[in-house]
Amino acid sequence: MAHGLAFSFIAQIEKKLESSPMTQKQLARKLGISEGAVSKFLNNPQNVTLKTAAKYARALGFKLAMVAYEDDDPANEKGLVSSEIFAACWERSGKPRDIWSLQATATTSSPATITTMRLAFYSLTVGTALRAWTAGGLQTTGTGTAHISPTQLPTGEHKCRK
Amino acid sequence: MPYTAIPISGVRASSRRGIAFLVSESDRKVDAKLYFDGIKKEKIKRDVLARFDYWLGGNTCDKYFHGWPNDANRRDCFACKWREGHSRHRLYGFLAHPRVFAPAFQVCVIVSHEEKNTEHTEPSEVDPMKAFMMNREVVNAVRKAYEIA
């Protein structure tokens, strides 16, 4: 697992180097080491330490995080989730910087959020108004769209879908 | 010439991709598994397996492996790369879709090994892979290795 972790990190470094104007030589100069030392680091995932990983990341404009997660795969048959996936998920969540902004993200505009409200509606005919019944707060527009006012949702039970 | 496709062990299980060595007792061009099994340094073996694992996860990194998706003649060819000192190593292969009822499932079939002293992979170096991917026996071997029971 440790090797896979380091490998995934180095792959990010390699891809950043590929896409940035910085050369390996310039990276070495920024880190205050030889180009050979950079090459050695990139070709030896087993030698990656937290300290050196952080130095390389910062030199390329990255920050680092260590993520422990559960994925219902105790035998590790499915391998590691790559760090790029975590980074992409964080970006898609609106880059929350703390727990409060993460919570705010979870209760607003995620398209994958499922509503738990007691609400059912059906369409009578295609393109006509929706008929619905609910505890309240649902307005029909006559154009096949239903709007739910967030302030009228039961507190503590819902996650909004927008 | 009989061929067999042997799924590579020590890598992740994936519902979307697989990776296998093509093996043949009589075709000397098919030497990737022989070379891989003969790697003495554990570190190198681990690095190669890590590349396979990375590809299986759907990741990309041209420094570790790549195809020629924009070259109509070599679109399904594949190269895995690593360095050992001054030597540049390549495992060449091709991409296949062996499951008739799951055409999205993709397998990378690793065929041969090459050692070179330049970094760049000439597209013509992978041209032999085209013959393998069209070979009926090879196609059947890959299908057999990945057929769903």
Coordinates of C-alpha atoms in Angstrom, one line a residue:
Chain A
M1 CA 0.0 0.0 0.0
A2 CA 2.8 2.4 0.9
H3 CA 4.4 1.9 -2.5
G4 CA 1.1 2.5 -4.3
L5 CA 0.6 5.7 -2.3
A6 CA 4.0 7.0 -3.1
F7 CA 3.6 6.0 -6.8
S8 CA 0.3 7.8 -7.1
F9 CA 1.9 10.9 -5.6
I10 CA 4.9 10.8 -7.9
A11 CA 2.6 10.3 -10.9
Q12 CA 0.9 13.6 -9.9
I13 CA 4.4 15.3 -9.8
E14 CA 5.3 13.9 -13.2
K15 CA 2.1 15.1 -14.7
K16 CA 2.5 18.5 -13.2
L17 CA 6.0 18.7 -14.6
E18 CA 4.7 17.6 -18.0
S19 CA 2.1 20.3 -18.1
S20 CA 4.0 23.1 -16.6
P21 CA 6.8 25.2 -18.1
M22 CA 9.1 24.2 -15.3
T23 CA 11.8 21.7 -16.3
Q24 CA 13.3 19.1 -14.0
K25 CA 16.4 21.2 -13.9
Q26 CA 14.5 24.3 -12.8
L27 CA 12.7 22.2 -10.2
A28 CA 16.0 21.0 -8.9
R29 CA 17.3 24.5 -8.6
K30 CA 14.2 25.6 -6.7
L31 CA 14.6 22.7 -4.3
G32 CA 18.3 23.4 -3.9
I33 CA 19.4 20.0 -5.1
S34 CA 20.9 18.4 -8.2
E35 CA 19.0 17.3 -11.2
G36 CA 20.2 13.8 -10.5
A37 CA 18.6 13.9 -7.1
V38 CA 15.3 14.9 -8.6
S39 CA 15.5 12.1 -11.1
K40 CA 16.4 9.7 -8.3
F41 CA 13.3 10.8 -6.3
L42 CA 11.0 10.5 -9.2
N43 CA 12.2 7.0 -10.1
N44 CA 12.2 5.6 -6.5
P45 CA 8.7 5.7 -5.0
Q46 CA 9.9 3.6 -2.1
N47 CA 12.2 6.5 -0.9
V48 CA 9.4 9.1 -0.6
T49 CA 9.1 10.6 2.8
L50 CA 6.5 13.0 4.0
K51 CA 9.1 15.8 4.3
T52 CA 10.4 15.4 0.7
A53 CA 6.9 14.9 -0.7
A54 CA 5.8 18.2 0.9
K55 CA 8.9 20.0 -0.5
Y56 CA 8.3 18.7 -4.0
A57 CA 4.6 19.6 -3.8
R58 CA 5.2 23.1 -2.6
A59 CA 7.9 23.7 -5.3
L60 CA 5.3 22.8 -7.9
G61 CA 2.5 24.9 -6.3
F62 CA 0.7 22.0 -4.7
K63 CA -0.4 21.3 -1.2
L64 CA -0.6 17.9 0.3
A65 CA -3.2 16.0 2.4
M66 CA -3.1 12.6 3.9
V67 CA -6.5 10.8 3.5
A68 CA -7.6 7.7 5.4
Y69 CA -10.8 6.3 4.0
E70 CA -12.9 3.2 4.1
D71 CA -14.0 1.5 0.9
D72 CA -15.4 -1.9 2.0
D73 CA -12.4 -3.6 0.5
P74 CA -10.5 -5.0 3.5
A75 CA -8.5 -7.4 1.3
N76 CA -7.4 -4.5 -0.9
E77 CA -8.5 -6.4 -4.1
K78 CA -9.6 -3.2 -5.8
G79 CA -6.4 -1.3 -5.0
L80 CA -6.1 2.3 -3.9
V81 CA -8.3 5.2 -4.9
S82 CA -5.8 7.5 -6.5
S83 CA -5.0 10.9 -5.0
E84 CA -6.2 12.5 -8.2
I85 CA -9.7 11.2 -7.6
F86 CA -9.8 12.7 -4.1
A87 CA -8.5 16.0 -5.5
A88 CA -11.1 16.0 -8.2
C89 CA -13.9 15.3 -5.7
W90 CA -12.7 18.1 -3.5
E91 CA -12.7 20.5 -6.5
R92 CA -16.2 19.4 -7.6
S93 CA -17.4 20.0 -4.0
G94 CA -16.4 23.6 -4.4
K95 CA -13.1 23.3 -2.7
P96 CA -14.4 23.5 0.9
R97 CA -11.7 24.8 3.2
D98 CA -13.2 23.8 6.5
I99 CA -15.9 21.6 8.0
W100 CA -18.5 24.4 7.9
S101 CA -18.0 25.1 4.2
L102 CA -18.1 21.3 3.6
Q103 CA -21.5 21.1 5.4
A104 CA -22.8 24.1 3.5
T105 CA -21.8 22.3 0.2
A106 CA -23.5 19.1 1.3
T107 CA -26.8 20.9 1.9
T108 CA -26.9 22.9 -1.3
S109 CA -26.2 22.4 -4.9
S110 CA -24.8 18.9 -5.3
P111 CA -26.6 17.2 -8.3
A112 CA -26.2 13.8 -6.7
T113 CA -27.9 14.7 -3.4
I114 CA -31.1 12.7 -2.8
T115 CA -34.0 14.4 -1.2
T116 CA -35.5 12.7 1.8
M117 CA -38.6 14.8 1.9
R118 CA -42.0 13.1 1.9
L119 CA -42.9 14.4 -1.5
A120 CA -44.4 12.7 -4.5
F121 CA -45.5 14.1 -7.8
Y122 CA -46.5 12.9 -11.1
S123 CA -47.1 14.4 -14.5
L124 CA -50.7 14.1 -15.9
T125 CA -49.7 14.8 -19.5
V126 CA -46.4 15.6 -21.1
G127 CA -45.6 19.3 -21.0
T128 CA -48.4 20.2 -18.6
A129 CA -48.5 21.2 -15.0
L130 CA -47.4 18.8 -12.3
R131 CA -49.9 17.7 -9.7
A132 CA -48.4 17.2 -6.3
W133 CA -49.2 16.6 -2.7
T134 CA -46.9 17.5 0.1
A135 CA -46.9 18.8 3.6
G136 CA -46.7 22.2 2.0
G137 CA -44.4 24.6 0.2
L138 CA -44.7 23.1 -3.3
Q139 CA -45.9 25.4 -6.0
T140 CA -46.7 24.4 -9.5
T141 CA -45.9 26.6 -12.3
G142 CA -48.0 25.1 -15.0
T143 CA -45.0 24.5 -17.1
G144 CA -44.0 21.1 -15.8
T145 CA -41.6 22.5 -13.2
A146 CA -42.1 22.3 -9.4
H147 CA -40.2 24.7 -7.1
I148 CA -39.6 24.0 -3.4
S149 CA -38.8 26.8 -1.1
P150 CA -35.9 25.8 1.0
T151 CA -37.3 27.7 4.0
Q152 CA -40.4 25.5 4.0
L153 CA -38.5 22.2 4.2
P154 CA -38.7 20.3 7.5
T155 CA -35.5 21.0 9.3
G156 CA -33.1 18.2 10.0
E157 CA -34.7 15.9 7.5
H158 CA -33.8 17.1 4.2
K159 CA -31.0 17.7 1.7
C160 CA -32.0 20.1 -1.0
R161 CA -31.8 19.1 -4.6
K162 CA -31.4 22.0 -7.1
Chain B
M1 CA 1.3 -21.1 -33.1
P2 CA -0.8 -21.5 -29.9
Y3 CA -1.2 -18.5 -27.8
T4 CA -2.4 -18.0 -24.2
A5 CA -3.4 -14.8 -22.4
I6 CA -2.6 -14.9 -18.7
P7 CA -4.1 -12.2 -16.6
I8 CA -1.4 -10.5 -14.5
S9 CA -1.6 -11.1 -10.8
G10 CA -0.6 -8.7 -8.0
V11 CA -2.7 -5.8 -9.5
R12 CA -6.1 -4.5 -8.6
A13 CA -9.4 -6.1 -9.6
S14 CA -11.4 -3.9 -11.9
S15 CA -14.8 -4.3 -13.5
R16 CA -13.7 -2.0 -16.3
R17 CA -10.2 -3.1 -17.3
G18 CA -7.9 -6.1 -17.3
I19 CA -4.3 -6.6 -18.1
A20 CA -2.7 -9.8 -19.3
F21 CA 0.5 -11.2 -20.7
L22 CA 0.4 -12.9 -24.1
V23 CA 2.3 -16.1 -23.9
S24 CA 3.6 -18.4 -26.6
E25 CA 6.0 -21.3 -26.5
S26 CA 6.9 -21.1 -30.2
D27 CA 6.7 -17.3 -31.0
R28 CA 9.9 -15.8 -29.8
K29 CA 8.6 -12.2 -30.3
V30 CA 6.3 -12.9 -27.4
D31 CA 8.7 -12.4 -24.6
A32 CA 7.2 -9.9 -22.2
K33 CA 6.2 -12.4 -19.5
L34 CA 9.5 -14.2 -19.7
Y35 CA 11.3 -10.9 -19.2
F36 CA 9.0 -9.8 -16.4
D37 CA 9.3 -13.1 -14.5
G38 CA 13.1 -12.8 -14.8
I39 CA 13.3 -9.4 -13.2
K40 CA 15.5 -9.9 -10.2
K41 CA 15.1 -6.5 -8.5
E42 CA 11.9 -6.5 -6.5
K43 CA 11.8 -2.7 -6.7
I44 CA 11.6 -2.8 -10.5
K45 CA 8.9 -5.5 -10.5
R46 CA 6.9 -3.4 -8.0
D47 CA 7.3 -0.3 -10.1
V48 CA 6.1 -2.1 -13.2
L49 CA 3.1 -3.6 -11.4
A50 CA 2.4 -0.1 -10.0
R51 CA 2.2 1.2 -13.6
F52 CA -0.2 -1.6 -14.5
D53 CA -2.3 -0.8 -11.4
Y54 CA -2.3 2.9 -12.3
W55 CA -3.6 2.1 -15.8
L56 CA -6.2 -0.3 -14.4
G57 CA -7.6 2.5 -12.3
G58 CA -8.2 4.6 -15.4
N59 CA -5.3 7.0 -14.7
T60 CA -3.0 8.5 -17.3
C61 CA 0.6 9.4 -17.2
D62 CA 2.6 9.5 -20.4
K63 CA 5.8 9.0 -18.5
Y64 CA 4.7 5.6 -17.4
F65 CA 2.6 4.4 -20.3
H66 CA 0.8 5.6 -23.3
G67 CA -0.9 4.7 -26.5
W68 CA -1.3 6.5 -29.8
P69 CA -5.0 7.5 -29.7
N70 CA -4.5 10.1 -32.4
D71 CA -2.8 7.8 -34.8
A72 CA -5.4 5.8 -36.8
N73 CA -2.8 3.2 -37.6
R74 CA -1.7 2.6 -34.1
R75 CA -4.7 3.6 -32.0
D76 CA -4.9 0.4 -30.0
C77 CA -1.1 0.0 -29.5
F78 CA 0.3 0.4 -26.1
A79 CA 3.6 1.0 -24.4
C80 CA 4.6 0.7 -20.8
K81 CA 7.9 2.5 -19.9
W82 CA 10.4 2.6 -17.1
R83 CA 14.1 3.4 -16.6
E84 CA 16.8 1.3 -15.0
G85 CA 20.0 3.4 -14.9
H86 CA 20.7 4.5 -18.4
S87 CA 18.5 1.8 -20.0
R88 CA 15.0 2.5 -21.1
H89 CA 12.7 -0.4 -21.0
R90 CA 9.5 -0.9 -22.9
L91 CA 6.7 -3.4 -22.7
Y92 CA 4.7 -3.3 -25.9
G93 CA 1.2 -4.5 -26.3
F94 CA -2.2 -3.7 -27.5
L95 CA -5.7 -2.9 -26.3
A96 CA -8.6 -5.2 -26.8
H97 CA -12.3 -5.5 -26.0
P98 CA -12.8 -9.3 -25.5
R99 CA -16.2 -9.3 -23.9
V100 CA -18.8 -9.4 -26.6
F101 CA -21.7 -8.5 -24.3
A102 CA -19.6 -5.9 -22.4
P103 CA -17.8 -4.1 -25.1
A104 CA -16.6 -1.3 -22.8
F105 CA -14.5 -3.7 -20.9
Q106 CA -10.9 -3.1 -22.0
V107 CA -7.9 -5.4 -21.7
C108 CA -4.3 -4.4 -22.2
V109 CA -2.4 -7.4 -23.7
I110 CA 1.3 -7.1 -23.0
V111 CA 3.3 -8.9 -25.7
S112 CA 7.0 -8.0 -25.9
H113 CA 9.9 -6.4 -24.2
E114 CA 12.4 -4.0 -25.6
E115 CA 15.4 -2.3 -24.1
K116 CA 16.6 0.9 -25.7
N117 CA 18.8 3.9 -25.0
T118 CA 16.6 6.7 -26.2
E119 CA 13.5 8.0 -24.4
H120 CA 11.3 8.6 -27.3
T121 CA 9.2 5.6 -28.6
E122 CA 9.1 5.6 -32.4
P123 CA 5.6 4.7 -33.5
S124 CA 7.0 2.1 -35.9
E125 CA 8.4 0.2 -32.9
V126 CA 4.9 -0.8 -32.0
D127 CA 3.8 -1.8 -35.5
P128 CA 4.4 -5.5 -34.8
M129 CA 1.5 -5.3 -32.2
K130 CA -0.9 -4.7 -35.1
A131 CA -0.3 -8.2 -36.4
F132 CA -1.0 -9.7 -33.0
M133 CA -4.2 -7.9 -32.4
M134 CA -5.5 -9.2 -35.8
N135 CA -4.3 -12.7 -35.2
R136 CA -7.4 -15.0 -34.7
E137 CA -5.6 -17.2 -32.2
V138 CA -4.5 -14.3 -30.2
V139 CA -8.0 -12.8 -30.2
N140 CA -9.5 -16.1 -29.1
A141 CA -6.9 -16.5 -26.4
V142 CA -7.7 -13.1 -24.9
R143 CA -11.5 -13.8 -25.2
K144 CA -11.0 -17.1 -23.4
A145 CA -9.0 -15.5 -20.6
Y146 CA -11.7 -12.9 -19.9
E147 CA -14.9 -14.7 -20.7
I148 CA -17.4 -14.4 -17.9
A149 CA -18.3 -17.8 -16.4

